[in-house]
CSV table of C-alpha atoms and ligand atoms in Angstrom, one decimal:
chain,number,residue,atom,x,y,z
D,1,MET,CA,81.5,10.0,25.0
D,2,LEU,CA,77.8,9.0,24.4
D,3,ASP,CA,78.1,9.9,20.7
D,4,SER,CA,81.0,7.5,20.2
D,5,LEU,CA,79.3,4.4,21.6
D,6,PRO,CA,78.4,1.6,19.2
D,7,ASP,CA,74.7,1.3,18.5
D,8,PRO,CA,73.5,-1.2,19.5
D,9,LEU,CA,75.9,-1.5,22.5
D,10,PRO,CA,76.9,-5.1,23.3
D,11,ILE,CA,77.0,-5.8,27.0
D,12,THR,CA,79.8,-8.1,28.2
D,13,PRO,CA,78.8,-10.6,30.9
D,14,VAL,CA,80.9,-10.7,34.0
D,15,ASP,CA,82.0,-14.1,35.4
D,16,GLY,CA,81.8,-13.2,39.1
D,17,PRO,CA,80.2,-11.0,41.7
D,18,LEU,CA,80.6,-7.2,41.3
D,19,ARG,CA,82.0,-5.3,44.2
D,20,GLY,CA,82.4,-1.6,44.4
D,21,VAL,CA,81.5,1.8,45.7
D,22,VAL,CA,79.6,4.3,43.5
D,23,ARG,CA,78.3,7.8,43.8
D,24,PRO,CA,75.5,8.4,41.3
D,25,PRO,CA,75.1,12.0,40.0
D,26,GLY,CA,72.6,14.4,41.6
D,27,SER,CA,68.9,13.7,41.8
D,28,LYS,CA,67.0,14.9,38.8
D,29,SER,CA,63.9,15.4,40.9
D,30,LEU,CA,65.7,17.4,43.6
D,31,THR,CA,67.7,19.4,41.1
D,32,ASN,CA,64.6,20.5,39.1
D,33,ARG,CA,62.6,21.3,42.3
D,34,ALA,CA,65.4,23.3,43.8
D,35,LEU,CA,65.7,25.3,40.5
D,36,ALA,CA,62.0,25.9,40.4
D,37,VAL,CA,61.7,27.2,44.0
D,38,ALA,CA,65.0,29.2,43.8
D,39,ALA,CA,63.5,30.9,40.7
D,40,LEU,CA,60.6,32.2,42.8
D,41,ALA,CA,62.7,33.1,45.8
D,42,GLU,CA,64.0,36.5,46.9
D,43,GLY,CA,67.8,36.6,46.6
D,44,THR,CA,70.5,34.2,45.3
D,45,SER,CA,70.4,30.5,46.0
D,46,HIS,CA,73.5,28.3,45.7
D,47,LEU,CA,72.8,24.7,44.7
D,48,THR,CA,75.5,22.0,45.0
D,49,GLY,CA,75.6,18.4,43.8
D,50,VAL,CA,73.3,19.3,40.9
D,51,LEU,CA,72.6,16.9,38.1
D,52,ASP,CA,73.9,17.9,34.7
D,53,SER,CA,71.7,16.0,32.2
D,54,ASP,CA,69.2,16.6,29.4
D,55,ASP,CA,66.4,17.1,31.9
D,56,THR,CA,68.1,19.6,34.1
D,57,ARG,CA,69.5,21.5,31.1
D,58,VAL,CA,65.9,21.9,29.9
D,59,MET,CA,65.0,23.5,33.2
D,60,LEU,CA,68.1,25.7,33.4
D,61,ARG,CA,67.7,27.0,29.9
D,62,ALA,CA,64.0,27.7,30.5
D,63,LEU,CA,64.8,29.8,33.6
D,64,GLN,CA,67.3,31.8,31.6
D,65,THR,CA,64.8,32.3,28.8
D,66,LEU,CA,62.4,33.6,31.4
D,67,GLY,CA,64.9,36.3,32.3
D,68,LEU,CA,66.5,34.8,35.5
D,69,ALA,CA,70.2,35.1,36.3
D,70,VAL,CA,71.4,31.5,36.4
D,71,GLU,CA,75.1,30.5,36.6
D,72,HIS,CA,75.9,26.9,36.0
D,73,ASP,CA,79.3,25.3,36.6
D,74,PRO,CA,78.9,21.7,35.3
D,75,ASP,CA,82.3,20.6,36.5
D,76,ALA,CA,81.7,21.8,40.0
D,77,ALA,CA,78.1,20.5,39.9
D,78,THR,CA,76.9,23.9,41.1
D,79,VAL,CA,74.2,26.4,40.1
D,80,SER,CA,73.5,29.9,41.4
D,81,VAL,CA,70.0,31.2,40.8
D,82,THR,CA,68.9,34.8,41.5
D,83,GLY,CA,65.2,34.5,42.1
D,84,CYS,CA,62.6,36.9,40.8
D,85,GLY,CA,60.8,37.2,44.1
D,86,GLY,CA,57.4,36.3,42.6
D,87,VAL,CA,57.2,38.0,39.1
D,88,LEU,CA,59.2,36.7,36.2
D,89,PRO,CA,61.1,39.2,34.1
D,90,ALA,CA,60.1,37.8,30.7
D,91,THR,CA,56.5,38.6,29.5
D,92,GLU,CA,56.7,36.0,26.7
D,93,ALA,CA,58.7,32.9,25.9
D,94,ASP,CA,58.7,29.8,23.8
D,95,LEU,CA,60.0,26.9,25.8
D,96,PHE,CA,61.1,23.5,24.4
D,97,CYS,CA,61.0,21.0,27.1
D,98,GLU,CA,62.2,17.9,25.2
D,99,ASN,CA,60.8,14.9,27.1
D,100,SER,CA,61.3,16.2,30.6
D,101,GLY,CA,58.1,15.7,32.5
D,102,THR,CA,59.3,17.5,35.6
D,103,SER,CA,60.4,20.5,33.6
D,104,ILE,CA,57.2,21.0,31.6
D,105,ARG,CA,54.9,20.5,34.5
D,106,PHE,CA,56.9,22.6,37.0
D,107,LEU,CA,57.4,25.4,34.5
D,108,THR,CA,53.7,25.5,33.4
D,109,ALA,CA,52.7,26.2,37.0
D,110,LEU,CA,55.6,28.5,37.7
D,111,ILE,CA,54.8,30.6,34.7
D,112,ALA,CA,51.0,30.7,35.4
D,113,ALA,CA,51.8,32.0,38.9
D,114,ALA,CA,54.7,34.3,38.3
D,115,GLY,CA,54.4,35.2,34.6
D,116,ARG,CA,52.7,38.3,33.2
D,117,GLY,CA,52.0,37.7,29.5
D,118,THR,CA,51.8,34.8,27.1
D,119,TYR,CA,54.1,31.8,27.0
D,120,ARG,CA,54.2,28.6,25.0
D,121,LEU,CA,55.6,25.2,26.1
D,122,ASP,CA,56.1,22.2,23.9
D,123,GLY,CA,58.3,19.0,23.7
D,124,VAL,CA,59.3,16.1,21.6
D,125,ALA,CA,56.6,13.9,19.9
D,126,ARG,CA,56.3,11.7,22.9
D,127,MET,CA,55.8,14.7,25.2
D,128,ARG,CA,52.8,15.5,23.1
D,129,GLU,CA,51.3,12.2,24.3
D,130,ARG,CA,52.0,12.8,28.0
D,131,PRO,CA,49.1,14.2,30.0
D,132,ILE,CA,49.0,17.7,31.5
D,133,GLY,CA,45.4,18.7,31.2
D,134,ASP,CA,44.6,18.0,34.9
D,135,LEU,CA,47.3,20.5,35.8
D,136,ALA,CA,46.0,23.1,33.3
D,137,ASP,CA,42.5,22.7,34.8
D,138,ALA,CA,43.8,23.3,38.4
D,139,LEU,CA,45.7,26.4,37.3
D,140,ASN,CA,42.6,27.7,35.5
D,141,ALA,CA,40.6,27.3,38.6
D,142,LEU,CA,43.1,29.6,40.3
D,143,GLY,CA,42.8,32.3,37.7
D,144,ALA,CA,45.2,31.5,34.9
D,145,ASN,CA,44.3,30.7,31.3
D,146,VAL,CA,46.2,27.6,30.3
D,147,THR,CA,45.2,25.7,27.1
D,148,CYS,CA,46.3,22.5,25.6
D,149,ASP,CA,46.6,23.7,22.0
D,150,LEU,CA,45.7,20.4,20.3
D,151,GLY,CA,42.8,19.7,22.5
D,152,THR,CA,44.3,16.4,23.6
D,153,GLY,CA,45.1,17.2,27.2
D,154,CYS,CA,48.8,17.1,26.4
D,155,PRO,CA,51.4,19.7,25.2
D,156,PRO,CA,51.8,22.0,23.4
D,157,LEU,CA,50.4,24.5,25.9
D,158,THR,CA,49.7,28.2,25.8
D,159,VAL,CA,49.8,30.0,29.2
D,160,LYS,CA,48.1,33.4,29.2
D,161,THR,CA,48.5,34.9,32.7
D,162,GLY,CA,48.4,37.9,34.9
D,163,GLY,CA,49.4,35.7,37.9
D,164,LEU,CA,47.2,33.5,40.0
D,165,ASN,CA,44.4,34.9,42.1
D,166,GLY,CA,44.3,32.0,44.5
D,167,GLY,CA,41.3,30.1,45.8
D,168,VAL,CA,40.4,26.4,45.8
D,169,ALA,CA,41.4,24.0,43.0
D,170,THR,CA,40.8,20.3,42.6
D,171,VAL,CA,43.9,18.4,41.5
D,172,GLU,CA,43.3,15.1,39.7
D,173,SER,CA,46.5,13.2,40.4
D,174,GLY,CA,45.9,9.7,39.1
D,175,ALA,CA,48.1,10.2,36.0
D,176,SER,CA,51.0,12.0,37.7
D,177,SER,CA,52.0,13.4,41.0
D,178,GLN,CA,54.0,16.1,39.2
D,179,PHE,CA,50.8,18.2,38.8
D,180,LEU,CA,50.4,18.5,42.6
D,181,SER,CA,54.1,19.1,43.1
D,182,ALA,CA,54.1,21.8,40.4
D,183,LEU,CA,51.1,23.5,42.0
D,184,LEU,CA,52.7,23.3,45.5
D,185,MET,CA,55.8,25.1,44.3
D,186,ALA,CA,53.9,27.8,42.4
D,187,ALA,CA,51.1,28.5,44.8
D,188,PRO,CA,53.1,30.7,47.2
D,189,ALA,CA,53.3,33.3,44.4
D,190,ALA,CA,49.5,33.6,44.2
D,191,ARG,CA,47.8,36.9,45.4
D,192,GLU,CA,45.4,35.1,47.8
D,193,PRO,CA,45.7,31.8,49.7
D,194,VAL,CA,45.5,28.6,47.7
D,195,ALA,CA,43.8,25.3,48.7
D,196,LEU,CA,44.7,22.3,46.6
D,197,ARG,CA,42.2,19.4,47.0
D,198,VAL,CA,43.2,15.9,45.8
D,199,PRO,CA,39.9,14.1,45.5
D,200,GLY,CA,41.0,10.7,44.3
D,201,GLU,CA,44.1,8.6,43.8
D,202,LEU,CA,47.4,10.3,44.2
D,203,VAL,CA,50.2,8.3,42.5
D,204,SER,CA,53.9,8.5,43.3
D,205,VAL,CA,53.2,9.8,46.8
D,206,PRO,CA,56.9,10.0,47.9
D,207,TYR,CA,57.5,12.7,45.3
D,208,VAL,CA,55.0,15.0,47.0
D,209,ARG,CA,56.8,14.4,50.3
D,210,MET,CA,60.0,15.4,48.5
D,211,THR,CA,58.4,18.6,47.2
D,212,ARG,CA,57.3,19.5,50.7
D,213,GLY,CA,60.8,18.9,51.9
D,214,VAL,CA,62.3,21.2,49.4
D,215,LEU,CA,59.7,23.9,50.0
D,216,GLU,CA,60.5,23.7,53.8
D,217,THR,CA,64.2,24.2,53.1
D,218,PHE,CA,63.3,27.4,51.3
D,219,GLY,CA,61.2,28.5,54.3
D,220,VAL,CA,57.7,27.9,52.7
D,221,ASP,CA,54.9,27.1,55.1
D,222,LEU,CA,52.3,24.6,54.0
D,223,ILE,CA,49.4,22.9,55.9
D,224,GLU,CA,48.0,19.5,54.9
D,225,ALA,CA,44.8,18.1,56.2
D,226,ASP,CA,42.2,15.7,54.7
D,227,SER,CA,43.9,15.5,51.3
D,228,THR,CA,44.0,19.3,51.0
D,229,PHE,CA,47.1,21.4,50.9
D,230,CYS,CA,46.9,25.0,51.9
D,231,LEU,CA,49.5,27.7,51.2
D,232,SER,CA,49.3,31.4,51.9
D,233,PRO,CA,51.0,34.0,49.7
D,234,GLN,CA,54.7,34.1,50.6
D,235,THR,CA,58.1,34.4,49.0
D,236,PRO,CA,60.6,31.5,49.3
D,237,ALA,CA,63.8,32.6,51.0
D,238,ALA,CA,67.0,32.0,48.9
D,239,THR,CA,69.1,29.3,50.4
D,240,ASP,CA,72.1,27.0,50.0
D,241,TYR,CA,70.8,23.6,48.9
D,242,ALA,CA,72.8,20.4,48.6
D,243,VAL,CA,71.2,17.9,46.1
D,244,GLU,CA,71.4,14.3,47.1
D,245,PRO,CA,72.7,11.7,44.5
D,246,ASP,CA,69.8,10.2,42.5
D,247,ALA,CA,68.1,7.3,44.2
D,248,SER,CA,66.5,6.0,40.9
D,249,ALA,CA,70.0,5.9,39.4
D,250,ALA,CA,71.2,4.1,42.5
D,251,SER,CA,68.7,1.3,41.9
D,252,TYR,CA,70.9,0.1,38.9
D,253,TRP,CA,73.9,-0.4,41.1
D,254,PHE,CA,71.9,-2.1,43.9
D,255,ALA,CA,70.4,-4.4,41.3
D,256,ALA,CA,73.9,-5.1,39.9
D,257,ALA,CA,74.9,-6.5,43.3
D,258,ALA,CA,71.7,-8.5,43.5
D,259,ILE,CA,72.1,-10.1,40.0
D,260,THR,CA,75.8,-11.0,40.3
D,261,GLY,CA,75.7,-12.0,44.0
D,262,GLY,CA,78.1,-9.2,44.7
D,263,ARG,CA,78.3,-6.2,47.1
D,264,ILE,CA,77.9,-2.6,46.0
D,265,THR,CA,77.8,0.5,48.2
D,266,VAL,CA,76.1,3.6,47.0
D,267,GLU,CA,77.6,6.7,48.7
D,268,GLY,CA,75.6,9.9,49.5
D,269,LEU,CA,72.3,8.2,50.0
D,270,GLY,CA,71.6,7.0,53.5
D,271,ALA,CA,68.9,6.7,56.2
D,272,ASP,CA,67.9,10.3,55.9
D,273,SER,CA,67.4,10.4,52.1
D,274,VAL,CA,64.3,12.3,51.0
D,275,GLN,CA,63.9,10.1,47.9
D,276,GLY,CA,61.2,7.4,47.9
D,277,ASP,CA,63.1,5.3,45.4
D,278,MET,CA,65.3,4.2,48.3
D,279,ASP,CA,62.4,1.8,49.0
D,280,PHE,CA,63.6,-0.3,46.1
D,281,LEU,CA,66.0,-1.7,48.6
D,282,TRP,CA,63.2,-3.5,50.3
D,283,VAL,CA,62.2,-5.2,47.1
D,284,LEU,CA,65.8,-6.5,46.8
D,285,GLU,CA,65.7,-7.5,50.5
D,286,ALA,CA,62.5,-9.5,49.9
D,287,MET,CA,64.3,-11.2,47.0
D,288,GLY,CA,67.1,-12.4,49.2
D,289,CYS,CA,69.6,-9.6,49.3
D,290,GLU,CA,71.2,-8.2,52.4
D,291,VAL,CA,70.6,-4.5,52.8
D,292,THR,CA,72.6,-2.2,55.1
D,293,ILE,CA,71.7,1.5,55.4
D,294,GLU,CA,74.1,3.8,57.1
D,295,GLU,CA,74.0,7.6,57.7
D,296,ASP,CA,75.5,8.5,54.3
D,297,SER,CA,75.5,5.2,52.3
D,298,ALA,CA,73.6,2.1,51.5
D,299,THR,CA,75.0,-1.3,50.6
D,300,VAL,CA,73.4,-4.3,48.9
D,301,THR,CA,74.9,-7.8,49.1
D,302,GLY,CA,73.4,-10.2,46.7
D,303,PRO,CA,72.7,-13.8,47.5
D,304,THR,CA,75.5,-16.2,46.5
D,305,GLY,CA,75.4,-16.9,42.8
D,306,GLY,CA,72.7,-14.3,42.4
D,307,ARG,CA,70.0,-16.9,43.2
D,308,LEU,CA,67.1,-14.5,43.9
D,309,LYS,CA,63.8,-15.4,45.5
D,310,GLY,CA,60.8,-15.3,43.2
D,311,GLY,CA,57.1,-16.1,43.9
D,312,GLN,CA,56.4,-12.5,45.1
D,313,THR,CA,54.2,-9.6,44.2
D,314,PHE,CA,55.4,-6.0,44.7
D,315,ASP,CA,53.2,-2.9,44.6
D,316,MET,CA,55.6,-0.5,43.0
D,317,GLY,CA,53.2,2.4,42.5
D,318,PRO,CA,55.1,4.8,44.9
D,319,ILE,CA,58.4,3.9,43.3
D,320,SER,CA,57.5,3.2,39.6
D,321,ASP,CA,60.8,4.5,38.2
D,322,THR,CA,62.4,1.4,39.7
D,323,ALA,CA,59.9,-1.1,38.2
D,324,GLN,CA,62.1,-1.7,35.2
D,325,THR,CA,65.1,-2.3,37.5
D,326,ALA,CA,62.9,-4.9,39.3
D,327,ALA,CA,62.0,-6.5,36.0
D,328,ALA,CA,65.7,-7.0,35.2
D,329,VAL,CA,66.3,-8.6,38.6
D,330,ALA,CA,63.2,-10.8,38.2
D,331,VAL,CA,64.8,-12.5,35.2
D,332,PHE,CA,67.2,-14.2,37.7
D,333,ALA,CA,64.7,-15.2,40.3
D,334,ASP,CA,63.7,-18.8,41.1
D,335,GLY,CA,60.1,-18.2,40.4
D,336,PRO,CA,57.7,-15.6,38.9
D,337,THR,CA,57.7,-12.0,40.1
D,338,THR,CA,54.6,-9.7,39.7
D,339,VAL,CA,54.7,-5.9,39.8
D,340,THR,CA,51.5,-4.1,40.4
D,341,GLY,CA,50.3,-0.5,40.9
D,342,ILE,CA,52.2,1.1,37.9
D,343,ALA,CA,49.4,1.9,35.4
D,344,HIS,CA,50.8,5.5,35.5
D,345,ALA,CA,54.1,4.2,34.2
D,346,ARG,CA,52.4,3.9,30.8
D,347,HIS,CA,52.5,7.8,30.6
D,348,LYS,CA,56.2,8.2,30.9
D,349,GLU,CA,59.1,8.4,28.4
D,350,THR,CA,57.4,5.4,26.8
D,351,ASP,CA,54.6,3.0,27.9
D,352,ARG,CA,56.9,1.3,30.3
D,353,VAL,CA,54.6,-1.7,31.1
D,354,ALA,CA,54.3,-2.6,27.4
D,355,ALA,CA,58.0,-1.9,26.8
D,356,VAL,CA,59.2,-4.2,29.6
D,357,VAL,CA,57.0,-7.0,28.5
D,358,THR,CA,57.9,-6.7,24.8
D,359,GLU,CA,61.6,-6.6,25.4
D,360,LEU,CA,61.7,-9.3,28.0
D,361,ARG,CA,59.8,-11.6,25.6
D,362,LYS,CA,62.6,-10.9,23.0
D,363,LEU,CA,65.0,-12.1,25.6
D,364,GLY,CA,63.2,-15.4,26.0
D,365,GLN,CA,61.2,-14.6,29.1
D,366,THR,CA,57.5,-15.5,29.5
D,367,CYS,CA,55.6,-12.4,30.6
D,368,GLU,CA,52.0,-11.4,31.3
D,369,GLU,CA,51.0,-7.8,30.8
D,370,HIS,CA,48.4,-6.4,33.2
D,371,ALA,CA,46.6,-3.1,33.1
D,372,ASP,CA,48.8,-1.9,36.0
D,373,GLY,CA,51.9,-4.0,35.8
D,374,PHE,CA,53.4,-7.4,34.7
D,375,THR,CA,54.3,-10.9,35.8
D,376,ILE,CA,57.7,-12.3,34.7
D,377,TYR,CA,58.2,-16.1,34.6
D,378,PRO,CA,62.0,-16.4,34.4
D,379,ALA,CA,63.6,-18.5,31.7
D,380,PRO,CA,67.1,-18.8,30.2
D,381,VAL,CA,68.0,-15.5,28.5
D,382,THR,CA,68.2,-15.7,24.7
D,383,PRO,CA,70.4,-13.2,22.9
D,384,ALA,CA,68.6,-10.1,21.5
D,385,THR,CA,69.0,-6.4,20.8
D,386,VAL,CA,66.8,-4.5,23.3
D,387,HIS,CA,64.9,-1.6,21.9
D,388,THR,CA,64.9,1.2,24.4
D,389,TYR,CA,62.1,3.5,23.1
D,390,ASP,CA,64.1,6.7,23.9
D,391,ASP,CA,63.7,5.7,27.6
D,392,HIS,CA,66.8,6.0,29.6
D,393,ARG,CA,65.4,3.6,32.2
D,394,MET,CA,64.9,0.8,29.6
D,395,ALA,CA,68.6,1.2,28.6
D,396,MET,CA,70.0,1.3,32.1
D,397,SER,CA,67.8,-1.6,33.6
D,398,PHE,CA,68.1,-4.0,30.6
D,399,ALA,CA,71.9,-3.6,30.5
D,400,LEU,CA,71.9,-5.3,33.9
D,401,ILE,CA,70.5,-8.5,32.3
D,402,GLY,CA,73.6,-8.5,30.1
D,403,LEU,CA,75.9,-8.7,33.1
D,404,ARG,CA,74.8,-12.3,33.6
D,405,ALA,CA,73.6,-13.4,30.1
D,406,PRO,CA,75.6,-13.3,26.8
D,407,GLY,CA,74.2,-11.7,23.7
D,408,VAL,CA,72.4,-8.7,25.2
D,409,GLN,CA,72.7,-5.5,23.1
D,410,ILE,CA,71.2,-2.2,24.0
D,411,ALA,CA,69.9,0.0,21.2
D,412,ASP,CA,70.4,3.8,21.3
D,413,PRO,CA,72.6,3.7,24.5
D,414,GLY,CA,72.9,7.5,24.3
D,415,CYS,CA,69.4,7.9,25.7
D,416,VAL,CA,70.8,7.6,29.2
D,417,ALA,CA,71.7,11.3,28.8
D,418,LYS,CA,68.2,12.2,30.1
D,419,THR,CA,69.3,11.7,33.7
D,420,TYR,CA,72.6,9.9,33.8
D,421,PRO,CA,75.1,10.9,31.1
D,422,ARG,CA,78.0,9.1,32.8
D,423,PHE,CA,76.0,5.8,33.2
D,424,TRP,CA,78.1,3.7,30.7
D,425,GLU,CA,81.4,4.9,32.2
D,426,ASP,CA,80.3,3.8,35.7
D,427,PHE,CA,78.9,0.6,34.3
D,428,GLU,CA,82.2,-0.2,32.6
D,429,ARG,CA,84.3,0.5,35.7
D,430,LEU,CA,82.0,-1.4,38.0
D,431,SER,CA,82.0,-4.3,35.6
D,432,ARG,CA,85.7,-4.6,35.9
D,433,THR,CA,85.4,-5.1,39.7
D,434,HIS,CA,84.1,-8.7,39.4
D,435,ALA,CA,85.6,-11.9,40.8
D,436,SER,CA,89.3,-10.9,41.1
D,437,GLY,CA,88.1,-8.0,43.3
D,438,LEU,CA,86.7,-10.6,45.8
D,439,GLY,CA,88.7,-10.3,49.0
D,440,ALA,CA,91.0,-7.8,47.3
D,441,GLY,CA,89.1,-4.7,48.6
D,442,ASP,CA,86.5,-2.6,46.9
D,443,GLU,CA,87.3,-0.6,43.9
D,444,GLU,CA,86.2,3.0,44.1
D,445,VAL,CA,83.9,4.0,41.3
D,446,THR,CA,82.7,7.6,41.4
D,447,SER,CA,81.0,10.0,39.2
S,501,LIG,O1,58.1,14.6,40.7
S,501,LIG,C1,59.1,14.0,40.2
S,501,LIG,O2,60.3,14.4,40.3
S,501,LIG,C2,58.9,12.7,39.6
S,501,LIG,C3,57.7,12.0,39.8
S,501,LIG,C4,57.4,10.7,39.1
S,501,LIG,O3,56.5,10.9,38.1
S,501,LIG,P1,54.9,10.7,38.3
S,501,LIG,O4,54.4,11.5,39.4
S,501,LIG,O5,54.4,11.2,36.9
S,501,LIG,O6,54.7,9.2,38.5
S,501,LIG,C5,58.7,10.1,38.6
S,501,LIG,O7,58.3,9.0,37.7
S,501,LIG,C6,59.5,11.1,37.8
S,501,LIG,O8,60.7,10.5,37.3
S,501,LIG,C7,59.9,12.2,38.7
S,502,LIG,C1,59.5,9.5,34.3
S,502,LIG,C2,60.6,10.1,34.3
S,502,LIG,O1,60.8,11.4,34.0
S,502,LIG,P1,59.9,12.7,33.7
S,502,LIG,O2,58.5,12.3,34.1
S,502,LIG,O3,60.4,13.7,34.6
S,502,LIG,O4,60.0,13.0,32.3
S,502,LIG,C3,61.9,9.4,34.7
S,502,LIG,O5,62.9,10.0,34.8
S,502,LIG,O6,61.8,8.2,34.8
């Protein structure tokens, strides 16, 4: 399906509010965490609701290469993993991690802790610009020998290891929270207790909470005090784990309701979600949307005519994957919107701060670029082809602008495969629910 899309993909504006119900695919972050912890567990874990996308396939393939028994049924969205109990079967491996940050960071720590030999990890050209040196330093303090082969603090990496001894490590976490998450998941396999000290800024805090939640489900004990996380040697217990739908993916549907003045319900994500990106709902509420959160769903009703409130500043540091979604919504606000706290978003699939500003300017918007974010002064949208920089979130968020403005085309639409291969199918079906759907009941859109 993705291969047959026109490139660039023209987006057809809708002439009324979108209404519908949607269930996004499984969370990338939860899928890759559950896979990593299940790999270290004793016994077989059964995961349901798993995401099948480029990023999760990188992780699945890597675990198989490392000698683990992994059974994947993409149609049923299930994976069974028989864990290694603390020592990986493979004593060498060459792992290609594409541009999956979670995979390369989680795997580096997992291998350092449970590997016995020499391993190499690499990715696409952009991955070679994404930092990982702070994770390598922390693993080396615990007894591994991890080197960034080009001396740039980025992949490719060589991991030479006989397992982690344990001890105290400092984890610089200003570039990514994934370093700490990776260490927390790997530390139980060390021979001695591990203390992970986070001395300065910790970005993307909700993802660390998510890691703790997954570890808890697998029976791992962890103590946190004074920015230090302590884990004793232990083996995670294999478990059945149900992955929630992806909250970052849900942000596109919530925003579609906001922009078109419609009403969209996302199923499977409710009050108890463990994903921080659900907080994007409060950005939309501040911009004039009505937000309702139930036990197992969340609904956004956009203001009539999609007239959104501007003149606001949002610190989106904890939820930076939704900053591009916010930028798309900001185009239709009645005043400027400023997003702060996302300097670390410059290290992701692309420099997202620069990409948002560059592409919004093409679409006729006035934008200021700041070190840690941007300000958008809304103006009428001018037709343009949006460059997506191999960043799924550029494609998915900028498509939303095309729902209300003619002439928006999305280059390389297939890049959504990183986390949401069915995105355009859901977009198409949901786009058909406008206007005539009003008062006629919601159309079910599921994936
Ligand atoms: O731990 C995770 O699952 C993630 C953490 C975040 O990265 P940073 O911690 O690098 O901000 C987020 O952007 C990424 O999509 C997923
Ligand atoms: C930043 C992202 O991914 P990762 O860091 O896992 O590559 C993302 O999915 O937006």
